[in-house]
Short mmCIF file of C-alpha atoms and ligand atoms in Angstrom, two decimals:
data_model
loop_
_atom_site.label_atom_id
_atom_site.label_comp_id
_atom_site.label_asym_id
_atom_site.label_seq_id
_atom_site.Cartn_x
_atom_site.Cartn_y
_atom_site.Cartn_z
CA UNK A 29 87.28 149.53 140.93
CA UNK A 30 86.62 152.01 138.04
CA UNK A 31 89.38 154.81 137.34
CA UNK A 32 86.02 157.15 137.49
CA UNK A 33 85.35 156.14 141.10
CA UNK A 34 88.80 156.47 142.06
CA UNK A 35 88.84 159.87 141.07
CA UNK A 36 85.76 160.95 143.15
CA UNK A 37 88.05 161.06 146.19
CA UNK A 38 91.08 163.07 146.97
CA UNK A 39 94.05 161.54 148.77
CA UNK A 40 94.06 163.74 151.77
CA UNK A 41 91.62 165.83 153.53
CA UNK A 42 92.07 168.49 156.34
CA UNK A 43 89.12 170.00 158.52
CA UNK A 44 86.76 171.93 157.18
CA UNK A 45 86.73 175.42 159.55
CA UNK A 46 85.74 178.68 158.64
CA UNK A 47 85.04 178.11 154.90
CA UNK A 48 88.49 176.39 154.00
CA UNK A 49 90.36 173.26 154.41
CA UNK A 50 92.67 173.56 157.64
CA UNK A 51 95.13 171.30 158.93
CA UNK A 52 94.58 169.72 162.44
CA UNK A 53 96.65 170.87 165.30
CA UNK A 54 98.70 167.59 165.09
CA UNK A 55 99.95 165.92 162.03
CA UNK A 56 98.35 162.66 163.06
CA UNK A 57 95.66 161.21 160.01
CA UNK A 58 93.01 158.99 159.99
CA UNK A 59 92.97 156.31 157.61
CA UNK A 60 90.00 155.99 155.70
CA UNK A 61 89.35 152.25 154.18
CA UNK A 62 87.25 150.88 151.38
CA UNK A 63 85.40 148.13 152.86
CA UNK A 64 85.09 146.52 149.70
CA UNK A 65 89.02 146.04 149.58
CA UNK A 66 90.34 146.86 152.52
CA UNK A 67 92.58 149.31 150.85
CA UNK A 68 92.89 152.90 151.92
CA UNK A 69 91.02 155.54 150.25
CA UNK A 70 92.28 158.67 151.82
CA UNK A 71 93.63 160.18 154.98
CA UNK A 72 92.14 162.61 156.94
CA UNK A 73 92.84 165.21 159.71
CA UNK A 74 92.23 164.26 163.50
CA UNK A 75 90.68 167.26 165.12
CA UNK A 76 91.96 167.78 168.66
CA UNK A 77 89.85 169.62 171.56
CA UNK A 78 91.70 173.01 170.30
CA UNK A 79 90.32 172.39 166.82
CA UNK A 80 86.92 171.70 168.08
CA UNK A 81 87.13 174.76 170.12
CA UNK A 82 88.38 177.04 167.11
CA UNK A 83 85.42 175.36 164.94
CA UNK A 84 82.85 176.42 167.50
CA UNK A 85 84.50 180.02 168.04
CA UNK A 86 84.14 180.64 164.33
CA UNK A 87 80.91 179.13 164.28
CA UNK A 88 79.63 181.45 166.80
CA UNK A 89 81.05 184.33 164.98
CA UNK A 90 79.26 183.23 161.76
CA UNK A 91 76.16 182.73 163.66
CA UNK A 92 75.88 186.58 164.58
CA UNK A 93 75.34 187.59 160.82
CA UNK A 94 73.55 184.63 159.71
CA UNK A 95 70.80 185.14 162.28
CA UNK A 96 70.44 188.65 160.95
CA UNK A 97 70.16 187.47 157.07
CA UNK A 98 66.78 187.61 156.02
CA UNK A 99 65.15 184.14 155.87
CA UNK A 100 64.29 184.37 152.35
CA UNK A 101 68.10 184.91 151.70
CA UNK A 102 68.94 181.75 154.03
CA UNK A 103 66.45 179.78 151.99
CA UNK A 104 67.92 180.85 148.50
CA UNK A 105 71.46 179.68 149.61
CA UNK A 106 70.05 176.46 151.21
CA UNK A 107 68.34 175.89 147.54
CA UNK A 108 71.57 176.61 145.91
CA UNK A 109 73.26 173.94 148.06
CA UNK A 110 70.53 171.43 147.31
CA UNK A 111 71.12 171.99 143.51
CA UNK A 112 74.85 171.73 144.00
CA UNK A 113 74.41 168.18 145.84
CA UNK A 114 72.20 167.15 142.78
CA UNK A 115 74.77 168.36 140.13
CA UNK A 116 77.48 166.38 142.12
CA UNK A 117 75.06 163.44 142.71
CA UNK A 118 77.17 160.76 140.98
CA UNK A 119 80.51 161.76 142.48
CA UNK A 120 78.93 162.06 146.11
CA UNK A 121 77.28 158.67 145.55
CA UNK A 122 80.57 157.01 144.63
CA UNK A 123 81.92 158.74 147.65
CA UNK A 124 79.20 157.22 149.67
CA UNK A 125 79.98 153.78 148.21
CA UNK A 126 83.51 153.95 148.46
CA UNK A 127 83.47 154.72 152.26
CA UNK A 128 80.58 153.17 153.45
CA UNK A 129 80.23 149.99 151.39
CA UNK A 130 76.60 150.29 150.03
CA UNK A 131 75.49 149.68 146.47
CA UNK A 132 75.64 152.72 144.22
CA UNK A 133 71.91 152.58 143.55
CA UNK A 134 71.29 152.90 147.37
CA UNK A 135 74.20 155.55 147.53
CA UNK A 136 72.28 157.52 144.79
CA UNK A 137 69.01 157.15 146.59
CA UNK A 138 70.56 158.66 149.93
CA UNK A 139 72.32 161.41 148.03
CA UNK A 140 69.13 162.48 146.36
CA UNK A 141 67.35 162.27 149.85
CA UNK A 142 70.15 164.96 151.13
CA UNK A 143 69.71 167.27 148.33
CA UNK A 144 65.81 167.08 148.81
CA UNK A 145 66.31 167.51 152.41
CA UNK A 146 68.09 171.12 151.93
CA UNK A 147 65.29 171.85 149.35
CA UNK A 148 62.56 171.20 151.90
CA UNK A 149 64.05 173.26 154.66
CA UNK A 150 65.09 176.04 152.09
CA UNK A 151 61.25 176.23 151.71
CA UNK A 152 60.59 176.38 155.38
CA UNK A 153 63.41 178.99 156.24
CA UNK A 154 60.91 182.00 155.75
CA UNK A 155 57.92 180.38 157.41
CA UNK A 156 59.29 179.96 160.95
CA UNK A 157 56.58 181.84 162.37
CA UNK A 158 55.49 182.86 166.13
CA UNK A 159 51.97 183.25 167.40
CA UNK A 160 49.86 185.91 168.82
CA UNK A 161 47.96 185.07 172.05
CA UNK A 162 45.00 186.51 173.36
CA UNK A 163 45.01 187.57 176.97
CA UNK A 164 42.99 190.86 177.67
CA UNK A 165 42.69 194.51 176.29
CA UNK A 166 45.44 195.35 178.66
CA UNK A 167 48.10 193.46 176.68
CA UNK A 168 49.32 192.49 172.98
CA UNK A 169 51.10 189.14 173.42
CA UNK A 170 53.32 187.33 170.71
CA UNK A 171 56.03 184.63 170.28
CA UNK A 172 58.97 184.60 168.22
CA UNK A 173 61.08 181.72 167.34
CA UNK A 174 64.81 182.45 167.50
CA UNK A 175 67.66 180.19 166.52
CA UNK A 176 70.07 178.71 169.42
CA UNK A 177 73.43 179.41 168.19
CA UNK A 178 75.99 176.96 167.49
CA UNK A 179 74.60 173.33 167.05
CA UNK A 180 76.68 170.42 167.04
CA UNK A 181 75.83 167.22 164.94
CA UNK A 182 77.31 164.07 165.39
CA UNK A 183 76.68 161.57 162.50
CA UNK A 184 77.30 157.84 162.45
CA UNK A 185 78.95 155.85 159.61
CA UNK A 186 75.74 154.19 158.16
CA UNK A 187 74.35 156.82 156.00
CA UNK A 188 76.85 159.44 156.26
CA UNK A 189 75.69 161.94 153.66
CA UNK A 190 72.19 161.89 154.35
CA UNK A 191 72.44 161.86 158.00
CA UNK A 192 74.60 164.95 157.67
CA UNK A 193 71.83 166.63 155.83
CA UNK A 194 69.15 165.35 158.14
CA UNK A 195 70.14 167.69 160.80
CA UNK A 196 72.40 170.36 159.32
CA UNK A 197 69.40 171.72 156.67
CA UNK A 198 66.87 172.60 159.20
CA UNK A 199 69.77 173.82 161.86
CA UNK A 200 70.76 176.34 159.02
CA UNK A 201 67.39 177.31 157.91
CA UNK A 202 66.61 178.41 161.27
CA UNK A 203 69.76 180.69 161.30
CA UNK A 204 72.29 178.51 163.23
CA UNK A 205 75.77 177.89 162.78
CA UNK A 206 76.86 174.08 162.43
CA UNK A 207 79.63 172.22 163.64
CA UNK A 208 79.56 168.42 162.46
CA UNK A 209 81.46 165.52 163.78
CA UNK A 210 81.46 162.64 161.44
CA UNK A 211 82.33 159.19 162.07
CA UNK A 212 85.91 158.04 162.09
CA UNK A 213 85.12 155.45 159.42
CA UNK A 214 83.14 157.73 156.85
CA UNK A 215 84.27 161.11 157.00
CA UNK A 216 84.63 162.07 153.40
CA UNK A 217 81.06 162.64 152.53
CA UNK A 218 80.78 165.55 155.02
CA UNK A 219 83.84 167.12 154.19
CA UNK A 220 82.92 167.17 150.50
CA UNK A 221 79.54 168.64 151.45
CA UNK A 222 80.81 171.40 153.50
CA UNK A 223 83.24 172.35 150.72
CA UNK A 224 80.31 172.35 148.18
CA UNK A 225 77.85 174.47 150.47
CA UNK A 226 80.91 176.91 150.69
CA UNK A 227 81.67 176.78 146.99
CA UNK A 228 77.64 177.92 146.39
CA UNK A 229 78.13 180.68 148.80
CA UNK A 230 77.30 179.64 152.37
CA UNK A 231 78.96 182.27 154.40
CA UNK A 232 82.22 180.95 156.03
CA UNK A 233 82.07 179.52 159.36
CA UNK A 234 78.42 178.57 159.15
CA UNK A 235 79.25 175.12 158.60
CA UNK A 236 82.37 173.20 159.92
CA UNK A 237 83.42 169.62 159.94
CA UNK A 238 85.83 168.28 162.44
CA UNK A 239 86.80 164.93 161.57
CA UNK A 240 88.55 162.44 164.09
CA UNK A 241 87.79 160.45 167.20
CA UNK A 242 84.39 160.22 168.83
CA UNK A 243 86.21 160.08 172.21
CA UNK A 244 88.21 163.08 171.46
CA UNK A 245 86.73 165.57 168.73
CA UNK A 246 83.10 164.06 169.48
CA UNK A 247 83.52 164.57 173.18
CA UNK A 248 84.94 168.00 173.12
CA UNK A 249 82.22 169.26 170.76
CA UNK A 250 79.12 167.80 172.78
CA UNK A 251 80.60 169.08 176.06
CA UNK A 252 81.40 172.43 174.75
CA UNK A 253 79.76 175.03 176.80
CA UNK A 254 79.24 177.37 173.70
CA UNK A 255 77.27 174.77 172.00
CA UNK A 256 73.29 175.28 172.19
CA UNK A 257 72.14 172.09 171.06
CA UNK A 258 73.57 168.51 170.38
CA UNK A 259 71.90 166.23 167.69
CA UNK A 260 73.28 162.82 167.85
CA UNK A 261 72.70 159.89 165.72
CA UNK A 262 74.17 156.63 166.71
CA UNK A 263 74.31 153.73 169.13
CA UNK A 264 72.33 153.88 172.48
CA UNK A 265 75.26 153.52 174.72
CA UNK A 266 77.24 156.34 173.36
CA UNK A 267 73.94 158.54 172.83
CA UNK A 268 73.29 158.42 176.55
CA UNK A 269 76.70 159.47 177.34
CA UNK A 270 76.55 162.31 174.81
CA UNK A 271 73.07 163.34 176.17
CA UNK A 272 74.46 163.57 179.66
CA UNK A 273 77.44 165.72 178.89
CA UNK A 274 74.98 168.12 176.72
CA UNK A 275 72.84 168.14 179.58
CA UNK A 276 75.76 169.34 181.72
CA UNK A 277 75.69 172.77 179.80
CA UNK A 278 71.76 172.71 179.65
CA UNK A 279 71.93 172.23 175.88
CA UNK A 280 69.07 170.95 173.83
CA UNK A 281 69.68 167.19 172.69
CA UNK A 282 68.15 165.14 170.08
CA UNK A 283 68.99 161.51 170.24
CA UNK A 284 68.46 159.12 167.26
CA UNK A 285 69.25 155.77 168.56
CA UNK A 286 69.21 151.98 167.63
CA UNK A 287 66.35 149.88 166.75
CA UNK A 288 65.24 146.09 166.80
CA UNK A 289 62.17 146.60 164.73
CA UNK A 290 59.50 144.00 163.75
CA UNK A 291 57.98 143.21 160.36
CA UNK A 292 54.91 141.59 160.79
CA UNK A 293 53.12 139.52 157.95
CA UNK A 294 49.45 138.32 158.11
CA UNK A 295 48.05 135.53 155.92
CA UNK A 296 46.13 138.03 153.97
CA UNK A 297 48.96 139.90 152.92
CA UNK A 298 49.92 140.99 149.49
CA UNK A 299 52.46 138.10 149.19
CA UNK A 300 54.68 139.96 146.95
CA UNK A 301 54.74 143.24 148.93
CA UNK A 302 55.46 141.44 152.01
CA UNK A 303 58.37 139.50 150.83
CA UNK A 304 59.75 142.76 149.17
CA UNK A 305 59.34 144.70 152.10
CA UNK A 306 61.09 141.94 154.35
CA UNK A 307 64.00 141.72 151.90
CA UNK A 308 64.54 145.64 151.76
CA UNK A 309 63.94 146.28 155.44
CA UNK A 310 66.75 143.66 156.48
CA UNK A 311 69.11 143.59 153.61
CA UNK A 312 69.39 147.43 152.24
CA UNK A 313 72.69 148.67 153.44
CA UNK A 314 73.89 145.06 154.64
CA UNK A 315 71.27 145.58 157.32
CA UNK A 316 73.33 148.75 158.94
CA UNK A 317 70.22 150.65 159.13
CA UNK A 318 68.83 151.97 162.38
CA UNK A 319 65.31 151.27 161.25
CA UNK A 320 66.01 147.90 159.81
CA UNK A 321 63.14 145.43 160.06
CA UNK A 322 65.43 143.03 161.75
CA UNK A 323 62.59 140.65 163.28
CA UNK A 324 60.20 138.89 161.00
CA UNK A 325 57.00 137.79 162.82
CA UNK A 326 55.14 135.61 160.69
CA UNK A 327 51.64 134.14 161.09
CA UNK A 328 51.98 130.18 161.84
CA UNK A 329 49.70 129.44 159.02
CA UNK A 330 52.04 130.89 156.49
CA UNK A 331 55.26 130.33 158.01
CA UNK A 332 56.34 127.46 155.91
CA UNK A 333 55.67 128.85 152.80
CA UNK A 334 56.76 132.45 153.47
CA UNK A 335 60.05 131.54 154.79
CA UNK A 336 60.98 129.03 151.69
CA UNK A 337 60.35 131.92 149.31
CA UNK A 338 61.98 134.35 151.37
CA UNK A 339 65.10 131.97 151.54
CA UNK A 340 65.13 131.63 147.85
CA UNK A 341 65.15 135.42 147.42
CA UNK A 342 67.73 136.08 149.88
CA UNK A 343 70.16 133.37 148.30
CA UNK A 344 69.72 134.72 145.19
CA UNK A 345 71.00 138.41 146.09
CA UNK A 346 74.46 139.00 144.69
CA UNK A 347 76.68 140.22 147.28
CA UNK A 348 79.73 142.16 146.12
CA UNK A 349 81.43 145.55 145.81
CA UNK A 350 78.95 148.33 145.91
CA UNK A 351 80.95 150.17 143.21
CA UNK A 352 79.72 147.47 141.12
CA UNK A 353 76.06 148.16 142.00
CA UNK A 354 75.91 144.51 143.55
CA UNK A 355 72.67 143.90 145.69
CA UNK A 356 74.49 143.98 148.82
CA UNK A 357 77.86 145.45 149.61
CA UNK A 358 80.22 144.45 152.26
CA UNK A 359 79.72 145.77 156.16
CA UNK A 360 81.42 148.99 156.68
CA UNK A 361 84.44 148.17 159.01
CA UNK A 362 86.55 145.25 160.32
CA UNK A 363 85.36 145.71 163.84
CA UNK A 364 81.83 145.97 162.86
CA UNK A 365 82.35 142.64 160.68
CA UNK A 366 83.53 141.04 163.86
CA UNK A 367 80.64 142.26 166.01
CA UNK A 368 78.28 140.89 163.47
CA UNK A 369 80.06 137.45 163.37
CA UNK A 370 79.83 137.21 167.05
CA UNK A 371 76.05 137.67 167.13
CA UNK A 372 75.88 135.02 164.31
CA UNK A 373 77.79 132.45 166.59
CA UNK A 374 75.35 133.70 169.53
CA UNK A 375 72.42 133.06 167.07
CA UNK A 376 73.72 129.57 166.21
CA UNK A 377 74.05 128.69 169.84
CA UNK A 378 70.54 130.18 170.62
CA UNK A 379 68.73 129.02 167.56
CA UNK A 380 70.86 126.52 165.73
CA UNK A 381 71.91 126.64 162.34
CA UNK A 382 70.51 129.47 160.32
CA UNK A 383 68.30 128.83 157.50
CA UNK A 384 70.65 130.32 154.92
CA UNK A 385 73.91 132.41 155.11
CA UNK A 386 75.87 132.91 158.29
CA UNK A 387 79.37 132.90 157.05
CA UNK A 388 81.85 135.65 155.88
CA UNK A 389 82.81 135.52 152.15
CA UNK A 390 86.21 134.56 151.02
CA UNK A 391 88.75 136.99 150.10
CA UNK A 392 89.14 140.82 150.72
CA UNK A 393 86.41 143.15 152.06
CA UNK A 394 83.90 142.81 154.98
CA UNK A 395 81.30 140.84 153.31
CA UNK A 396 78.79 138.73 154.94
CA UNK A 397 76.42 136.47 153.73
CA UNK A 398 72.55 137.27 154.15
CA UNK A 399 71.53 135.22 157.04
CA UNK A 400 68.19 134.24 158.43
CA UNK A 401 67.64 132.25 161.66
CA UNK A 402 64.35 130.52 162.19
CA UNK A 403 62.39 129.59 165.63
CA UNK A 404 63.82 132.71 167.31
CA UNK A 405 62.03 133.32 170.71
CA UNK A 406 61.79 136.64 172.20
CA UNK A 407 64.00 136.18 174.88
CA UNK A 408 66.95 135.32 172.87
CA UNK A 409 69.76 138.03 172.49
CA UNK A 410 69.48 137.89 168.76
CA UNK A 411 65.81 138.92 169.09
CA UNK A 412 66.77 141.61 171.74
CA UNK A 413 69.91 143.37 170.72
CA UNK A 414 70.68 145.32 167.77
CA UNK A 415 73.02 143.15 165.30
CA UNK A 416 73.05 146.01 162.52
CA UNK A 417 74.09 143.60 159.96
CA UNK A 418 72.28 141.49 157.22
CA UNK A 419 70.93 139.07 160.18
CA UNK A 420 67.12 138.29 160.13
CA UNK A 421 65.38 136.67 162.98
CA UNK A 422 62.05 134.84 162.25
CA UNK A 423 59.37 134.04 165.16
CA UNK A 424 55.79 133.10 164.81
CA UNK A 425 52.57 134.17 166.05
CA UNK A 426 49.14 132.78 166.34
CA UNK A 427 46.70 135.80 166.29
CA UNK A 428 46.71 139.60 166.26
CA UNK A 429 46.96 140.03 170.10
CA UNK A 430 50.19 137.77 170.06
CA UNK A 431 51.75 139.74 166.77
CA UNK A 432 51.21 143.07 168.79
CA UNK A 433 52.76 141.60 172.05
CA UNK A 434 55.98 140.23 170.10
CA UNK A 435 56.10 143.49 168.42
CA UNK A 436 56.29 145.47 171.71
CA UNK A 437 58.69 142.79 173.15
CA UNK A 438 62.15 144.96 173.06
CA UNK A 439 63.55 147.89 174.64
CA UNK A 440 63.30 149.66 171.26
CA UNK A 441 60.64 151.38 169.61
CA UNK A 442 61.77 152.99 166.23
CA UNK A 443 59.79 151.49 163.64
CA UNK A 444 57.13 148.72 163.16
CA UNK A 445 56.16 147.09 159.63
CA UNK A 446 52.57 145.14 158.89
CA UNK A 447 51.63 143.47 156.26
CA UNK A 448 47.63 142.81 155.75
CA UNK A 449 44.70 143.86 153.49
CA UNK A 450 42.71 144.37 156.47
CA UNK A 451 42.51 147.90 157.19
CA UNK A 452 41.10 147.81 160.78
CA UNK A 453 43.79 145.31 161.95
CA UNK A 454 46.41 147.56 160.25
CA UNK A 455 45.25 150.59 162.15
CA UNK A 456 44.78 148.46 165.44
CA UNK A 457 48.57 147.60 164.98
CA UNK A 458 49.39 151.23 164.43
CA UNK A 459 47.56 152.13 167.74
CA UNK A 460 48.87 149.63 169.94
CA UNK A 461 52.69 149.25 168.85
CA UNK A 462 55.11 151.46 170.54
CA UNK A 463 57.12 152.74 167.63
CA UNK A 464 57.94 156.18 166.09
CA UNK A 465 57.06 155.10 162.41
CA UNK A 466 54.44 152.64 161.31
CA UNK A 467 54.76 151.08 157.87
CA UNK A 468 51.75 149.68 156.47
CA UNK A 469 52.50 147.28 153.60
CA UNK A 470 55.62 148.73 152.57
CA UNK A 471 58.90 149.04 154.46
CA UNK A 472 60.69 152.39 154.85
CA UNK A 473 57.42 154.27 153.53
CA UNK A 474 57.44 157.95 154.41
CA UNK A 475 60.30 160.56 153.44
CA UNK A 476 62.07 163.74 154.35
CA UNK A 477 58.50 165.45 155.08
CA UNK A 478 57.63 162.60 157.67
CA UNK A 479 58.68 162.72 161.21
CA UNK A 480 61.19 160.30 162.29
CA UNK A 481 62.59 159.40 165.74
CA UNK A 482 62.21 156.68 168.36
CA UNK A 483 59.72 155.57 171.15
CA UNK A 484 61.55 154.01 174.34
CA UNK A 485 65.20 153.44 173.99
CA UNK A 486 65.39 154.29 170.56
CA UNK A 487 65.66 158.16 171.21
CA UNK A 488 64.34 161.48 172.23
CA UNK A 489 63.17 164.05 169.79
CA UNK A 490 62.00 163.79 165.78
CA UNK A 491 64.04 164.59 162.64
CA UNK A 492 62.62 165.28 159.21
CA UNK A 493 59.24 167.12 158.53
CA UNK A 494 58.18 170.64 159.98
CA UNK A 495 58.68 170.00 163.50
CA UNK A 496 62.60 169.32 162.96
CA UNK A 497 62.42 173.08 163.27
CA UNK A 498 61.64 172.98 166.84
CA UNK A 499 64.97 171.24 167.44
CA UNK A 500 66.96 174.16 166.45
CA UNK A 501 64.80 177.09 167.67
CA UNK A 502 63.75 178.57 170.91
CA UNK A 503 60.58 180.41 171.85
CA UNK A 504 60.62 183.97 173.08
CA UNK A 505 57.18 185.33 174.60
CA UNK A 506 56.69 189.17 174.07
CA UNK A 507 54.12 190.70 176.53
CA UNK A 508 53.18 194.29 176.23
CA UNK A 509 50.88 196.35 178.41
CA UNK A 510 49.43 198.60 175.96
CA UNK A 511 47.07 200.33 178.94
CA UNK A 512 49.02 203.37 179.49
CA UNK A 513 47.92 206.23 177.60
P1 NAD B 232 78.38 155.19 167.60
O1 NAD B 232 77.57 155.72 168.65
O2 NAD B 232 79.53 154.41 167.66
O3 NAD B 232 79.08 156.67 166.78
C1 NAD B 232 78.26 157.61 166.39
C2 NAD B 232 78.83 158.87 166.33
O4 NAD B 232 79.11 159.26 167.87
C3 NAD B 232 80.28 158.92 165.65
O5 NAD B 232 80.41 159.88 165.00
C4 NAD B 232 81.20 158.58 166.92
O6 NAD B 232 82.54 159.33 166.40
C5 NAD B 232 80.65 159.60 167.41
N1 NAD B 232 80.99 159.46 169.16
C6 NAD B 232 81.65 158.17 169.64
N2 NAD B 232 81.81 158.53 170.74
C7 NAD B 232 81.51 159.80 171.25
C8 NAD B 232 81.46 160.42 172.61
N3 NAD B 232 82.03 160.10 173.41
N4 NAD B 232 81.25 162.05 172.31
C9 NAD B 232 80.66 162.33 171.15
N5 NAD B 232 80.33 161.63 170.16
C10 NAD B 232 81.25 160.35 169.99
O7 NAD B 232 77.43 154.46 166.68
P2 NAD B 232 77.54 153.96 165.06
O8 NAD B 232 78.16 152.65 165.20
O9 NAD B 232 78.60 155.15 164.56
O10 NAD B 232 76.39 154.16 164.27
C11 NAD B 232 75.53 152.86 164.53
C12 NAD B 232 74.23 152.91 165.37
O11 NAD B 232 73.66 154.57 164.79
C13 NAD B 232 73.41 151.87 165.31
O12 NAD B 232 72.96 151.76 166.72
C14 NAD B 232 72.14 152.65 164.77
O13 NAD B 232 71.29 152.15 165.26
C15 NAD B 232 72.12 153.91 165.05
N6 NAD B 232 71.40 155.09 163.96
C16 NAD B 232 70.46 155.49 164.35
C17 NAD B 232 69.75 156.30 163.35
C18 NAD B 232 68.33 157.02 163.84
O14 NAD B 232 68.01 157.77 163.05
N7 NAD B 232 67.71 156.67 165.10
C19 NAD B 232 70.34 156.49 162.18
C20 NAD B 232 71.55 155.85 161.55
C21 NAD B 232 72.13 155.06 162.84
#
């Protein structure tokens, strides 16, 4: 690892509460590991229930002032945060790579998305408007959009910096105060972002980070009676638990959960775009992407040729440390490596040996080869369950009807990709497939501006775009009788 990269990270981090680094109630520390070397990067404080309580109390106080600041002023501070993230882009990208494992090029892209997110919601802060509703000559009626108060943000380990920004930026823009619980494996980016926001003028107490365990800090935060909304991004099982505890307090809930998304290739597809989309869809971030295109559905006529080309491309991917900007980095943790290897074993039992890959790389680090299983039927576990690794399943279809049926044949509904030059077919597919995002001729198409969220078991609510402001505001209706003279 380069000297420059090591310099990106401090040795020890406390919690970030009330605009400063603070020790946790206990001396216990989390060890944050570099998944490419298995060496320790830093230690981080572990928030207890009392620490979380303090963060929520501080946020509640800060909210009372922030809420009364002009929307334009809130927007200016968010613009400054965006600029600060861009100024620190290289260092933040190195931190994302060091703690998560992804290649530097991908990490730079995610940090830029985080900056763009603050910029986007900075522009929205002073455009959060109500409506006037015509009733009769007796009344004047209008609505006001008010912030909720303290918002909780539970962030997973796969894209820690961008997913932090994804919900925190609209929450702050709308006038709320945030408390963030980053994943145990990847808390550094969140702690760095909170410090950077404070450094450029975000008032103390508006953005707090309580690192630690999901079962303690996470549960204390999402079940806190003073928290008015919970945005959870993570696995479906934890999401349901978090949703139930938030509902106990009648908090708003957004759940961004898992996926098992299809990538569908028709014979008339642009061959190069389809190959590129399938490779990017499953091997970006070593497949640790909620919206990964983890099920390839390919027309039976082109199956042999397409899989041969795909296997060549996937085999040519250079797997190595993200800090060296390899094409694909390691998985993020030891535990997750074990889960992915277990699914590869299940795949061998269900579908036979993979076309390529299937093994862990020798040496240090949690590296797994790009892996493709062919002849997968939709009833197999590897076709139904989220593996969250560089493991692609391949199935064939005979016609458009079967492609749509297979695309819909899981409990998830996060995204779906289609490659075809037939415009009518692409839009019929978009209409018939139950997914929150449809990608036509490019995987991961869209951006900060486009709504993102899941159908079916993939979640509740939408992030990104103008409508994310709905997650962090409540509507007040004001109705006046003006008939008394
Ligand atoms: P996870 O559910 O294990 O953990 C997510 C977060 O929840 C972590 O910060 C964890 O500490 C916290 N947590 C755990 N138990 C908790 C509890 N009882 N109360 C409150 N918080 C708790 O998920 P993960 O393994 O970190 O992330 C991978 C999953 O996230 C995948 O399923 C992936 O598809 C999903 N994901 C979804 C999206 C999306 O936008 N839909 C984006 C990224 C990841």
